[in-house]
Amino acid sequence: MSALASAETHVEVARARPGRGHGRARREPHAAAATWTLYRLPPEDVESFQGDTARRHVRLAYRRKNDSEGWSRQVLWP
């Protein structure tokens, strides 16, 4: 029983005194952590299904034309 109580006490102490990162997260909510790596993957094409209540789902493909022209949309055969 004492081991269980000490584990609970440890959790409560950790909640009462947050680490250094907690303060920074409050000051800068959109800042990335120093250990994170950001990858930017610009999509060239995307496929998705548009649901239908009669279960005749529509398969759609979006393909990038050029950066300034936007996207083209195409209906694919299921």
PDB file with SEQRES, HELIX, SHEET and CRYST1 records, atoms N, CA, C and O in Angstrom:
SEQRES   1 A   78  MET SER ALA LEU ALA SER ALA GLU THR HIS VAL GLU VAL          
SEQRES   2 A   78  ALA ARG ALA ARG PRO GLY ARG GLY HIS GLY ARG ALA ARG          
SEQRES   3 A   78  ARG GLU PRO HIS ALA ALA ALA ALA THR TRP THR LEU TYR          
SEQRES   4 A   78  ARG LEU PRO PRO GLU ASP VAL GLU SER PHE GLN GLY ASP          
SEQRES   5 A   78  THR ALA ARG ARG HIS VAL ARG LEU ALA TYR ARG ARG LYS          
SEQRES   6 A   78  ASN ASP SER GLU GLY TRP SER ARG GLN VAL LEU TRP PRO          
HELIX    1 AA1 SER A    2  ALA A   16  1                                  15    
HELIX    2 AA2 ARG A   20  ARG A   27  1                                   8    
SHEET    1 AA1 3 ASP A  45  GLN A  50  0                                        
SHEET    2 AA1 3 VAL A  58  ARG A  64 -1                                        
SHEET    3 AA1 3 TRP A  71  LEU A  76 -1                                        
CRYST1    1.000    1.000    1.000  90.00  90.00  90.00 P 1           1          
ATOM      1  N   MET A   1       0.812  -1.193   0.000  1.00  0.00           N  
ATOM      2  CA  MET A   1       0.000   0.000   0.000  1.00  0.00           C  
ATOM      3  C   MET A   1       0.854   1.255   0.000  1.00  0.00           C  
ATOM      4  O   MET A   1       0.487   2.245  -0.633  1.00  0.00           O  
ATOM      5  N   SER A   2       1.975   1.238   0.688  1.00  0.00           N  
ATOM      6  CA  SER A   2       2.808   2.438   0.762  1.00  0.00           C  
ATOM      7  C   SER A   2       3.445   2.757  -0.587  1.00  0.00           C  
ATOM      8  O   SER A   2       3.660   3.927  -0.905  1.00  0.00           O  
ATOM      9  N   ALA A   3       3.752   1.726  -1.386  1.00  0.00           N  
ATOM     10  CA  ALA A   3       4.330   1.968  -2.713  1.00  0.00           C  
ATOM     11  C   ALA A   3       3.337   2.680  -3.613  1.00  0.00           C  
ATOM     12  O   ALA A   3       3.712   3.569  -4.376  1.00  0.00           O  
ATOM     13  N   LEU A   4       2.087   2.298  -3.527  1.00  0.00           N  
ATOM     14  CA  LEU A   4       1.041   2.939  -4.330  1.00  0.00           C  
ATOM     15  C   LEU A   4       0.861   4.391  -3.910  1.00  0.00           C  
ATOM     16  O   LEU A   4       0.711   5.267  -4.761  1.00  0.00           O  
ATOM     17  N   ALA A   5       0.874   4.647  -2.639  1.00  0.00           N  
ATOM     18  CA  ALA A   5       0.707   6.018  -2.140  1.00  0.00           C  
ATOM     19  C   ALA A   5       1.869   6.895  -2.565  1.00  0.00           C  
ATOM     20  O   ALA A   5       1.661   8.053  -2.927  1.00  0.00           O  
ATOM     21  N   SER A   6       3.089   6.372  -2.530  1.00  0.00           N  
ATOM     22  CA  SER A   6       4.242   7.188  -2.915  1.00  0.00           C  
ATOM     23  C   SER A   6       4.225   7.491  -4.408  1.00  0.00           C  
ATOM     24  O   SER A   6       4.673   8.562  -4.815  1.00  0.00           O  
ATOM     25  N   ALA A   7       3.722   6.579  -5.234  1.00  0.00           N  
ATOM     26  CA  ALA A   7       3.628   6.848  -6.665  1.00  0.00           C  
ATOM     27  C   ALA A   7       2.625   7.963  -6.927  1.00  0.00           C  
ATOM     28  O   ALA A   7       2.875   8.836  -7.759  1.00  0.00           O  
ATOM     29  N   GLU A   8       1.499   7.947  -6.232  1.00  0.00           N  
ATOM     30  CA  GLU A   8       0.507   9.008  -6.386  1.00  0.00           C  
ATOM     31  C   GLU A   8       1.073  10.339  -5.934  1.00  0.00           C  
ATOM     32  O   GLU A   8       0.827  11.363  -6.570  1.00  0.00           O  
ATOM     33  N   THR A   9       1.822  10.341  -4.853  1.00  0.00           N  
ATOM     34  CA  THR A   9       2.424  11.568  -4.349  1.00  0.00           C  
ATOM     35  C   THR A   9       3.383  12.139  -5.382  1.00  0.00           C  
ATOM     36  O   THR A   9       3.417  13.353  -5.582  1.00  0.00           O  
ATOM     37  N   HIS A  10       4.151  11.300  -6.033  1.00  0.00           N  
ATOM     38  CA  HIS A  10       5.104  11.750  -7.057  1.00  0.00           C  
ATOM     39  C   HIS A  10       4.376  12.436  -8.210  1.00  0.00           C  
ATOM     40  O   HIS A  10       4.843  13.459  -8.711  1.00  0.00           O  
ATOM     41  N   VAL A  11       3.247  11.891  -8.634  1.00  0.00           N  
ATOM     42  CA  VAL A  11       2.467  12.489  -9.712  1.00  0.00           C  
ATOM     43  C   VAL A  11       1.951  13.853  -9.298  1.00  0.00           C  
ATOM     44  O   VAL A  11       2.019  14.803 -10.078  1.00  0.00           O  
ATOM     45  N   GLU A  12       1.437  13.965  -8.079  1.00  0.00           N  
ATOM     46  CA  GLU A  12       0.911  15.237  -7.602  1.00  0.00           C  
ATOM     47  C   GLU A  12       2.009  16.288  -7.505  1.00  0.00           C  
ATOM     48  O   GLU A  12       1.771  17.446  -7.848  1.00  0.00           O  
ATOM     49  N   VAL A  13       3.198  15.924  -7.051  1.00  0.00           N  
ATOM     50  CA  VAL A  13       4.316  16.865  -6.970  1.00  0.00           C  
ATOM     51  C   VAL A  13       4.704  17.321  -8.365  1.00  0.00           C  
ATOM     52  O   VAL A  13       4.996  18.501  -8.558  1.00  0.00           O  
ATOM     53  N   ALA A  14       4.716  16.419  -9.349  1.00  0.00           N  
ATOM     54  CA  ALA A  14       5.083  16.784 -10.719  1.00  0.00           C  
ATOM     55  C   ALA A  14       4.075  17.768 -11.299  1.00  0.00           C  
ATOM     56  O   ALA A  14       4.462  18.675 -12.036  1.00  0.00           O  
ATOM     57  N   ARG A  15       2.799  17.613 -10.987  1.00  0.00           N  
ATOM     58  CA  ARG A  15       1.776  18.544 -11.473  1.00  0.00           C  
ATOM     59  C   ARG A  15       1.908  19.902 -10.797  1.00  0.00           C  
ATOM     60  O   ARG A  15       1.658  20.933 -11.422  1.00  0.00           O  
ATOM     61  N   ALA A  16       2.290  19.909  -9.551  1.00  0.00           N  
ATOM     62  CA  ALA A  16       2.384  21.159  -8.802  1.00  0.00           C  
ATOM     63  C   ALA A  16       3.559  22.011  -9.284  1.00  0.00           C  
ATOM     64  O   ALA A  16       3.474  23.239  -9.255  1.00  0.00           O  
ATOM     65  N   ARG A  17       4.650  21.388  -9.725  1.00  0.00           N  
ATOM     66  CA  ARG A  17       5.829  22.128 -10.168  1.00  0.00           C  
ATOM     67  C   ARG A  17       6.169  21.743 -11.604  1.00  0.00           C  
ATOM     68  O   ARG A  17       6.993  20.853 -11.814  1.00  0.00           O  
ATOM     69  N   PRO A  18       5.564  22.383 -12.593  1.00  0.00           N  
ATOM     70  CA  PRO A  18       5.873  22.045 -13.981  1.00  0.00           C  
ATOM     71  C   PRO A  18       7.305  22.429 -14.337  1.00  0.00           C  
ATOM     72  O   PRO A  18       7.907  23.290 -13.695  1.00  0.00           O  
ATOM     73  N   GLY A  19       7.835  21.790 -15.350  1.00  0.00           N  
ATOM     74  CA  GLY A  19       9.212  22.032 -15.778  1.00  0.00           C  
ATOM     75  C   GLY A  19       9.373  23.350 -16.517  1.00  0.00           C  
ATOM     76  O   GLY A  19       8.425  24.122 -16.659  1.00  0.00           O  
ATOM     77  N   ARG A  20      10.597  23.594 -16.985  1.00  0.00           N  
ATOM     78  CA  ARG A  20      10.915  24.842 -17.685  1.00  0.00           C  
ATOM     79  C   ARG A  20      10.086  25.015 -18.950  1.00  0.00           C  
ATOM     80  O   ARG A  20       9.680  26.131 -19.273  1.00  0.00           O  
ATOM     81  N   GLY A  21       9.832  23.938 -19.662  1.00  0.00           N  
ATOM     82  CA  GLY A  21       9.101  24.018 -20.916  1.00  0.00           C  
ATOM     83  C   GLY A  21       7.670  24.488 -20.749  1.00  0.00           C  
ATOM     84  O   GLY A  21       7.095  25.069 -21.669  1.00  0.00           O  
ATOM     85  N   HIS A  22       7.094  24.244 -19.593  1.00  0.00           N  
ATOM     86  CA  HIS A  22       5.713  24.646 -19.353  1.00  0.00           C  
ATOM     87  C   HIS A  22       5.577  26.169 -19.386  1.00  0.00           C  
ATOM     88  O   HIS A  22       4.628  26.692 -19.971  1.00  0.00           O  
ATOM     89  N   GLY A  23       6.495  26.866 -18.778  1.00  0.00           N  
ATOM     90  CA  GLY A  23       6.456  28.329 -18.777  1.00  0.00           C  
ATOM     91  C   GLY A  23       6.631  28.897 -20.174  1.00  0.00           C  
ATOM     92  O   GLY A  23       5.939  29.843 -20.551  1.00  0.00           O  
ATOM     93  N   ARG A  24       7.551  28.329 -20.946  1.00  0.00           N  
ATOM     94  CA  ARG A  24       7.755  28.788 -22.324  1.00  0.00           C  
ATOM     95  C   ARG A  24       6.518  28.502 -23.169  1.00  0.00           C  
ATOM     96  O   ARG A  24       6.149  29.313 -24.018  1.00  0.00           O  
ATOM     97  N   ALA A  25       5.884  27.376 -22.949  1.00  0.00           N  
ATOM     98  CA  ALA A  25       4.688  27.030 -23.714  1.00  0.00           C  
ATOM     99  C   ALA A  25       3.568  28.034 -23.446  1.00  0.00           C  
ATOM    100  O   ALA A  25       2.799  28.363 -24.349  1.00  0.00           O  
ATOM    101  N   ARG A  26       3.476  28.515 -22.223  1.00  0.00           N  
ATOM    102  CA  ARG A  26       2.455  29.529 -21.916  1.00  0.00           C  
ATOM    103  C   ARG A  26       2.800  30.869 -22.561  1.00  0.00           C  
ATOM    104  O   ARG A  26       1.911  31.557 -23.062  1.00  0.00           O  
ATOM    105  N   ARG A  27       4.088  31.250 -22.555  1.00  0.00           N  
ATOM    106  CA  ARG A  27       4.493  32.527 -23.142  1.00  0.00           C  
ATOM    107  C   ARG A  27       4.463  32.504 -24.657  1.00  0.00           C  
ATOM    108  O   ARG A  27       4.054  33.479 -25.288  1.00  0.00           O  
ATOM    109  N   GLU A  28       4.896  31.389 -25.251  1.00  0.00           N  
ATOM    110  CA  GLU A  28       4.999  31.257 -26.708  1.00  0.00           C  
ATOM    111  C   GLU A  28       4.244  30.002 -27.156  1.00  0.00           C  
ATOM    112  O   GLU A  28       4.879  28.981 -27.419  1.00  0.00           O  
ATOM    113  N   PRO A  29       2.919  30.044 -27.250  1.00  0.00           N  
ATOM    114  CA  PRO A  29       2.158  28.827 -27.554  1.00  0.00           C  
ATOM    115  C   PRO A  29       2.423  28.235 -28.933  1.00  0.00           C  
ATOM    116  O   PRO A  29       2.173  27.049 -29.145  1.00  0.00           O  
ATOM    117  N   HIS A  30       2.923  29.033 -29.877  1.00  0.00           N  
ATOM    118  CA  HIS A  30       3.166  28.520 -31.229  1.00  0.00           C  
ATOM    119  C   HIS A  30       4.635  28.175 -31.483  1.00  0.00           C  
ATOM    120  O   HIS A  30       4.990  27.798 -32.600  1.00  0.00           O  
ATOM    121  N   ALA A  31       5.478  28.295 -30.487  1.00  0.00           N  
ATOM    122  CA  ALA A  31       6.900  27.997 -30.648  1.00  0.00           C  
ATOM    123  C   ALA A  31       7.125  26.490 -30.706  1.00  0.00           C  
ATOM    124  O   ALA A  31       6.488  25.730 -29.977  1.00  0.00           O  
ATOM    125  N   ALA A  32       8.024  26.070 -31.568  1.00  0.00           N  
ATOM    126  CA  ALA A  32       8.371  24.644 -31.684  1.00  0.00           C  
ATOM    127  C   ALA A  32       9.447  24.296 -30.659  1.00  0.00           C  
ATOM    128  O   ALA A  32      10.274  25.135 -30.303  1.00  0.00           O  
ATOM    129  N   ALA A  33       9.426  23.074 -30.198  1.00  0.00           N  
ATOM    130  CA  ALA A  33      10.457  22.603 -29.276  1.00  0.00           C  
ATOM    131  C   ALA A  33      11.782  22.463 -30.017  1.00  0.00           C  
ATOM    132  O   ALA A  33      11.798  22.176 -31.214  1.00  0.00           O  
ATOM    133  N   ALA A  34      12.877  22.661 -29.320  1.00  0.00           N  
ATOM    134  CA  ALA A  34      14.200  22.578 -29.939  1.00  0.00           C  
ATOM    135  C   ALA A  34      14.492  21.185 -30.491  1.00  0.00           C  
ATOM    136  O   ALA A  34      15.297  21.043 -31.412  1.00  0.00           O  
ATOM    137  N   THR A  35      13.854  20.166 -29.944  1.00  0.00           N  
ATOM    138  CA  THR A  35      14.096  18.797 -30.392  1.00  0.00           C  
ATOM    139  C   THR A  35      13.205  18.384 -31.554  1.00  0.00           C  
ATOM    140  O   THR A  35      13.363  17.279 -32.075  1.00  0.00           O  
ATOM    141  N   TRP A  36      12.280  19.229 -31.975  1.00  0.00           N  
ATOM    142  CA  TRP A  36      11.377  18.898 -33.076  1.00  0.00           C  
ATOM    143  C   TRP A  36      12.033  19.189 -34.409  1.00  0.00           C  
ATOM    144  O   TRP A  36      12.887  20.070 -34.509  1.00  0.00           O  
ATOM    145  N   THR A  37      11.637  18.452 -35.429  1.00  0.00           N  
ATOM    146  CA  THR A  37      12.057  18.697 -36.797  1.00  0.00           C  
ATOM    147  C   THR A  37      10.814  18.925 -37.635  1.00  0.00           C  
ATOM    148  O   THR A  37       9.867  18.141 -37.578  1.00  0.00           O  
ATOM    149  N   LEU A  38      10.816  19.986 -38.406  1.00  0.00           N  
ATOM    150  CA  LEU A  38       9.679  20.323 -39.238  1.00  0.00           C  
ATOM    151  C   LEU A  38       9.967  19.921 -40.674  1.00  0.00           C  
ATOM    152  O   LEU A  38      10.995  20.296 -41.237  1.00  0.00           O  
ATOM    153  N   TYR A  39       9.059  19.160 -41.261  1.00  0.00           N  
ATOM    154  CA  TYR A  39       9.147  18.779 -42.662  1.00  0.00           C  
ATOM    155  C   TYR A  39       7.983  19.419 -43.400  1.00  0.00           C  
ATOM    156  O   TYR A  39       6.837  19.308 -42.966  1.00  0.00           O  
ATOM    157  N   ARG A  40       8.259  20.071 -44.483  1.00  0.00           N  
ATOM    158  CA  ARG A  40       7.200  20.655 -45.302  1.00  0.00           C  
ATOM    159  C   ARG A  40       7.120  19.838 -46.581  1.00  0.00           C  
ATOM    160  O   ARG A  40       8.070  19.801 -47.363  1.00  0.00           O  
ATOM    161  N   LEU A  41       6.002  19.196 -46.786  1.00  0.00           N  
ATOM    162  CA  LEU A  41       5.799  18.355 -47.954  1.00  0.00           C  
ATOM    163  C   LEU A  41       4.692  18.959 -48.802  1.00  0.00           C  
ATOM    164  O   LEU A  41       3.514  18.714 -48.539  1.00  0.00           O  
ATOM    165  N   PRO A  42       5.042  19.738 -49.808  1.00  0.00           N  
ATOM    166  CA  PRO A  42       3.993  20.322 -50.645  1.00  0.00           C  
ATOM    167  C   PRO A  42       3.365  19.250 -51.530  1.00  0.00           C  
ATOM    168  O   PRO A  42       4.076  18.611 -52.306  1.00  0.00           O  
ATOM    169  N   PRO A  43       2.062  19.036 -51.438  1.00  0.00           N  
ATOM    170  CA  PRO A  43       1.414  17.986 -52.221  1.00  0.00           C  
ATOM    171  C   PRO A  43       1.325  18.361 -53.697  1.00  0.00           C  
ATOM    172  O   PRO A  43       1.133  19.525 -54.048  1.00  0.00           O  
ATOM    173  N   GLU A  44       1.467  17.362 -54.544  1.00  0.00           N  
ATOM    174  CA  GLU A  44       1.281  17.554 -55.975  1.00  0.00           C  
ATOM    175  C   GLU A  44      -0.046  16.963 -56.422  1.00  0.00           C  
ATOM    176  O   GLU A  44      -0.660  17.446 -57.374  1.00  0.00           O  
ATOM    177  N   ASP A  45      -0.487  15.920 -55.734  1.00  0.00           N  
ATOM    178  CA  ASP A  45      -1.812  15.375 -56.000  1.00  0.00           C  
ATOM    179  C   ASP A  45      -2.376  14.735 -54.732  1.00  0.00           C  
ATOM    180  O   ASP A  45      -1.643  14.252 -53.869  1.00  0.00           O  
ATOM    181  N   VAL A  46      -3.702  14.753 -54.657  1.00  0.00           N  
ATOM    182  CA  VAL A  46      -4.410  14.224 -53.495  1.00  0.00           C  
ATOM    183  C   VAL A  46      -5.624  13.467 -54.001  1.00  0.00           C  
ATOM    184  O   VAL A  46      -6.336  13.950 -54.881  1.00  0.00           O  
ATOM    185  N   GLU A  47      -5.867  12.273 -53.450  1.00  0.00           N  
ATOM    186  CA  GLU A  47      -7.068  11.504 -53.784  1.00  0.00           C  
ATOM    187  C   GLU A  47      -7.905  11.338 -52.528  1.00  0.00           C  
ATOM    188  O   GLU A  47      -7.373  11.162 -51.432  1.00  0.00           O  
ATOM    189  N   SER A  48      -9.217  11.394 -52.698  1.00  0.00           N  
ATOM    190  CA  SER A  48     -10.107  11.205 -51.558  1.00  0.00           C  
ATOM    191  C   SER A  48     -11.427  10.611 -52.027  1.00  0.00           C  
ATOM    192  O   SER A  48     -11.730  10.595 -53.221  1.00  0.00           O  
ATOM    193  N   PHE A  49     -12.204  10.124 -51.072  1.00  0.00           N  
ATOM    194  CA  PHE A  49     -13.536   9.611 -51.333  1.00  0.00           C  
ATOM    195  C   PHE A  49     -14.545  10.574 -50.729  1.00  0.00           C  
ATOM    196  O   PHE A  49     -14.386  11.020 -49.592  1.00  0.00           O  
ATOM    197  N   GLN A  50     -15.578  10.889 -51.490  1.00  0.00           N  
ATOM    198  CA  GLN A  50     -16.681  11.691 -50.983  1.00  0.00           C  
ATOM    199  C   GLN A  50     -17.827  10.731 -50.703  1.00  0.00           C  
ATOM    200  O   GLN A  50     -18.339  10.082 -51.616  1.00  0.00           O  
ATOM    201  N   GLY A  51     -18.225  10.642 -49.449  1.00  0.00           N  
ATOM    202  CA  GLY A  51     -19.244   9.685 -49.045  1.00  0.00           C  
ATOM    203  C   GLY A  51     -20.628  10.014 -49.584  1.00  0.00           C  
ATOM    204  O   GLY A  51     -20.940  11.171 -49.865  1.00  0.00           O  
ATOM    205  N   ASP A  52     -21.448   8.990 -49.722  1.00  0.00           N  
ATOM    206  CA  ASP A  52     -22.820   9.123 -50.206  1.00  0.00           C  
ATOM    207  C   ASP A  52     -23.702   8.262 -49.315  1.00  0.00           C  
ATOM    208  O   ASP A  52     -23.310   7.157 -48.941  1.00  0.00           O  
ATOM    209  N   THR A  53     -24.891   8.756 -48.971  1.00  0.00           N  
ATOM    210  CA  THR A  53     -25.781   7.987 -48.089  1.00  0.00           C  
ATOM    211  C   THR A  53     -26.229   6.683 -48.725  1.00  0.00           C  
ATOM    212  O   THR A  53     -26.544   5.733 -48.009  1.00  0.00           O  
ATOM    213  N   ALA A  54     -26.268   6.610 -50.055  1.00  0.00           N  
ATOM    214  CA  ALA A  54     -26.657   5.379 -50.750  1.00  0.00           C  
ATOM    215  C   ALA A  54     -25.439   4.491 -51.034  1.00  0.00           C  
ATOM    216  O   ALA A  54     -25.531   3.519 -51.784  1.00  0.00           O  
ATOM    217  N   ARG A  55     -24.312   4.833 -50.434  1.00  0.00           N  
ATOM    218  CA  ARG A  55     -23.056   4.083 -50.566  1.00  0.00           C  
ATOM    219  C   ARG A  55     -22.506   4.091 -51.996  1.00  0.00           C  
ATOM    220  O   ARG A  55     -21.762   3.186 -52.373  1.00  0.00           O  
ATOM    221  N   ARG A  56     -22.860   5.090 -52.786  1.00  0.00           N  
ATOM    222  CA  ARG A  56     -22.252   5.282 -54.107  1.00  0.00           C  
ATOM    223  C   ARG A  56     -21.194   6.356 -53.953  1.00  0.00           C  
ATOM    224  O   ARG A  56     -21.374   7.488 -54.402  1.00  0.00           O  
ATOM    225  N   HIS A  57     -20.108   6.004 -53.328  1.00  0.00           N  
ATOM    226  CA  HIS A  57     -19.055   6.960 -53.009  1.00  0.00           C  
ATOM    227  C   HIS A  57     -18.388   7.459 -54.288  1.00  0.00           C  
ATOM    228  O   HIS A  57     -18.268   6.730 -55.273  1.00  0.00           O  
ATOM    229  N   VAL A  58     -17.965   8.697 -54.249  1.00  0.00           N  
ATOM    230  CA  VAL A  58     -17.310   9.330 -55.391  1.00  0.00           C  
ATOM    231  C   VAL A  58     -15.828   9.454 -55.070  1.00  0.00           C  
ATOM    232  O   VAL A  58     -15.456   9.980 -54.021  1.00  0.00           O  
ATOM    233  N   ARG A  59     -14.993   8.974 -55.965  1.00  0.00           N  
ATOM    234  CA  ARG A  59     -13.543   9.056 -55.793  1.00  0.00           C  
ATOM    235  C   ARG A  59     -13.048  10.276 -56.557  1.00  0.00           C  
ATOM    236  O   ARG A  59     -13.261  10.391 -57.764  1.00  0.00           O  
ATOM    237  N   LEU A  60     -12.391  11.180 -55.853  1.00  0.00           N  
ATOM    238  CA  LEU A  60     -11.932  12.425 -56.441  1.00  0.00           C  
ATOM    239  C   LEU A  60     -10.418  12.511 -56.424  1.00  0.00           C  
ATOM    240  O   LEU A  60      -9.764  12.016 -55.506  1.00  0.00           O  
ATOM    241  N   ALA A  61      -9.869  13.150 -57.454  1.00  0.00           N  
ATOM    242  CA  ALA A  61      -8.430  13.411 -57.515  1.00  0.00           C  
ATOM    243  C   ALA A  61      -8.240  14.908 -57.729  1.00  0.00           C  
ATOM    244  O   ALA A  61      -8.871  15.513 -58.596  1.00  0.00           O  
ATOM    245  N   TYR A  62      -7.372  15.480 -56.935  1.00  0.00           N  
ATOM    246  CA  TYR A  62      -6.990  16.882 -57.084  1.00  0.00           C  
ATOM    247  C   TYR A  62      -5.517  16.903 -57.448  1.00  0.00           C  
ATOM    248  O   TYR A  62      -4.687  16.297 -56.770  1.00  0.00           O  
ATOM    249  N   ARG A  63      -5.200  17.612 -58.532  1.00  0.00           N  
ATOM    250  CA  ARG A  63      -3.812  17.697 -58.984  1.00  0.00           C  
ATOM    251  C   ARG A  63      -3.414  19.155 -59.118  1.00  0.00           C  
ATOM    252  O   ARG A  63      -4.174  19.972 -59.638  1.00  0.00           O  
ATOM    253  N   ARG A  64      -2.219  19.474 -58.646  1.00  0.00           N  
ATOM    254  CA  ARG A  64      -1.728  20.845 -58.708  1.00  0.00           C  
ATOM    255  C   ARG A  64      -1.362  21.184 -60.153  1.00  0.00           C  
ATOM    256  O   ARG A  64      -0.614  20.453 -60.803  1.00  0.00           O  
ATOM    257  N   LYS A  65      -1.897  22.299 -60.646  1.00  0.00           N  
ATOM    258  CA  LYS A  65      -1.569  22.754 -62.005  1.00  0.00           C  
ATOM    259  C   LYS A  65      -0.206  23.437 -61.987  1.00  0.00           C  
ATOM    260  O   LYS A  65       0.781  22.878 -62.465  1.00  0.00           O  
ATOM    261  N   ASN A  66      -0.158  24.605 -61.455  1.00  0.00           N  
ATOM    262  CA  ASN A  66       1.067  25.372 -61.207  1.00  0.00           C  
ATOM    263  C   ASN A  66       0.855  26.088 -59.887  1.00  0.00           C  
ATOM    264  O   ASN A  66      -0.264  26.131 -59.376  1.00  0.00           O  
ATOM    265  N   ASP A  67       1.899  26.640 -59.341  1.00  0.00           N  
ATOM    266  CA  ASP A  67       1.743  27.326 -58.057  1.00  0.00           C  
ATOM    267  C   ASP A  67       0.732  28.464 -58.136  1.00  0.00           C  
ATOM    268  O   ASP A  67       0.015  28.715 -57.167  1.00  0.00           O  
ATOM    269  N   SER A  68       0.663  29.144 -59.253  1.00  0.00           N  
ATOM    270  CA  SER A  68      -0.235  30.286 -59.364  1.00  0.00           C  
ATOM    271  C   SER A  68      -1.619  29.915 -59.874  1.00  0.00           C  
ATOM    272  O   SER A  68      -2.552  30.706 -59.732  1.00  0.00           O  
ATOM    273  N   GLU A  69      -1.781  28.727 -60.467  1.00  0.00           N  
ATOM    274  CA  GLU A  69      -3.052  28.354 -61.079  1.00  0.00           C  
ATOM    275  C   GLU A  69      -3.961  27.545 -60.168  1.00  0.00           C  
ATOM    276  O   GLU A  69      -5.144  27.401 -60.478  1.00  0.00           O  
ATOM    277  N   GLY A  70      -3.475  27.021 -59.082  1.00  0.00           N  
ATOM    278  CA  GLY A  70      -4.315  26.261 -58.164  1.00  0.00           C  
ATOM    279  C   GLY A  70      -4.366  24.775 -58.493  1.00  0.00           C  
ATOM    280  O   GLY A  70      -3.356  24.175 -58.862  1.00  0.00           O  
ATOM    281  N   TRP A  71      -5.569  24.182 -58.355  1.00  0.00           N  
ATOM    282  CA  TRP A  71      -5.754  22.742 -58.453  1.00  0.00           C  
ATOM    283  C   TRP A  71      -6.774  22.407 -59.527  1.00  0.00           C  
ATOM    284  O   TRP A  71      -7.698  23.179 -59.785  1.00  0.00           O  
ATOM    285  N   SER A  72      -6.600  21.253 -60.146  1.00  0.00           N  
ATOM    286  CA  SER A  72      -7.631  20.712 -61.034  1.00  0.00           C  
ATOM    287  C   SER A  72      -8.306  19.559 -60.312  1.00  0.00           C  
ATOM    288  O   SER A  72      -7.671  18.861 -59.521  1.00  0.00           O  
ATOM    289  N   ARG A  73      -9.587  19.356 -60.578  1.00  0.00           N  
ATOM    290  CA  ARG A  73     -10.354  18.296 -59.921  1.00  0.00           C  
ATOM    291  C   ARG A  73     -10.833  17.315 -60.969  1.00  0.00           C  
ATOM    292  O   ARG A  73     -11.303  17.712 -62.036  1.00  0.00           O  
ATOM    293  N   GLN A  74     -10.713  16.030 -60.664  1.00  0.00           N  
ATOM    294  CA  GLN A  74     -11.099  14.989 -61.598  1.00  0.00           C  
ATOM    295  C   GLN A  74     -11.842  13.897 -60.831  1.00  0.00           C  
ATOM    296  O   GLN A  74     -11.441  13.530 -59.727  1.00  0.00           O  
ATOM    297  N   VAL A  75     -12.918  13.379 -61.413  1.00  0.00           N  
ATOM    298  CA  VAL A  75     -13.648  12.257 -60.832  1.00  0.00           C  
ATOM    299  C   VAL A  75     -13.033  10.978 -61.381  1.00  0.00           C  
ATOM    300  O   VAL A  75     -12.890  10.814 -62.592  1.00  0.00           O  
ATOM    301  N   LEU A  76     -12.668  10.073 -60.472  1.00  0.00           N  
ATOM    302  CA  LEU A  76     -12.031   8.803 -60.854  1.00  0.00           C  
ATOM    303  C   LEU A  76     -13.042   7.676 -60.795  1.00  0.00           C  
ATOM    304  O   LEU A  76     -14.031   7.759 -60.066  1.00  0.00           O  
ATOM    305  N   TRP A  77     -12.803   6.647 -61.541  1.00  0.00           N  
ATOM    306  CA  TRP A  77     -13.656   5.449 -61.501  1.00  0.00           C  
ATOM    307  C   TRP A  77     -13.345   4.698 -60.219  1.00  0.00           C  
ATOM    308  O   TRP A  77     -12.175   4.508 -59.886  1.00  0.00           O  
ATOM    309  N   PRO A  78     -14.381   4.265 -59.487  1.00  0.00           N  
ATOM    310  CA  PRO A  78     -14.127   3.592 -58.206  1.00  0.00           C  
ATOM    311  C   PRO A  78     -13.299   2.372 -58.407  1.00  0.00           C  
ATOM    312  O   PRO A  78     -12.983   1.675 -57.443  1.00  0.00           O  
TER     313      PRO A  78                                                      
END                                                                             
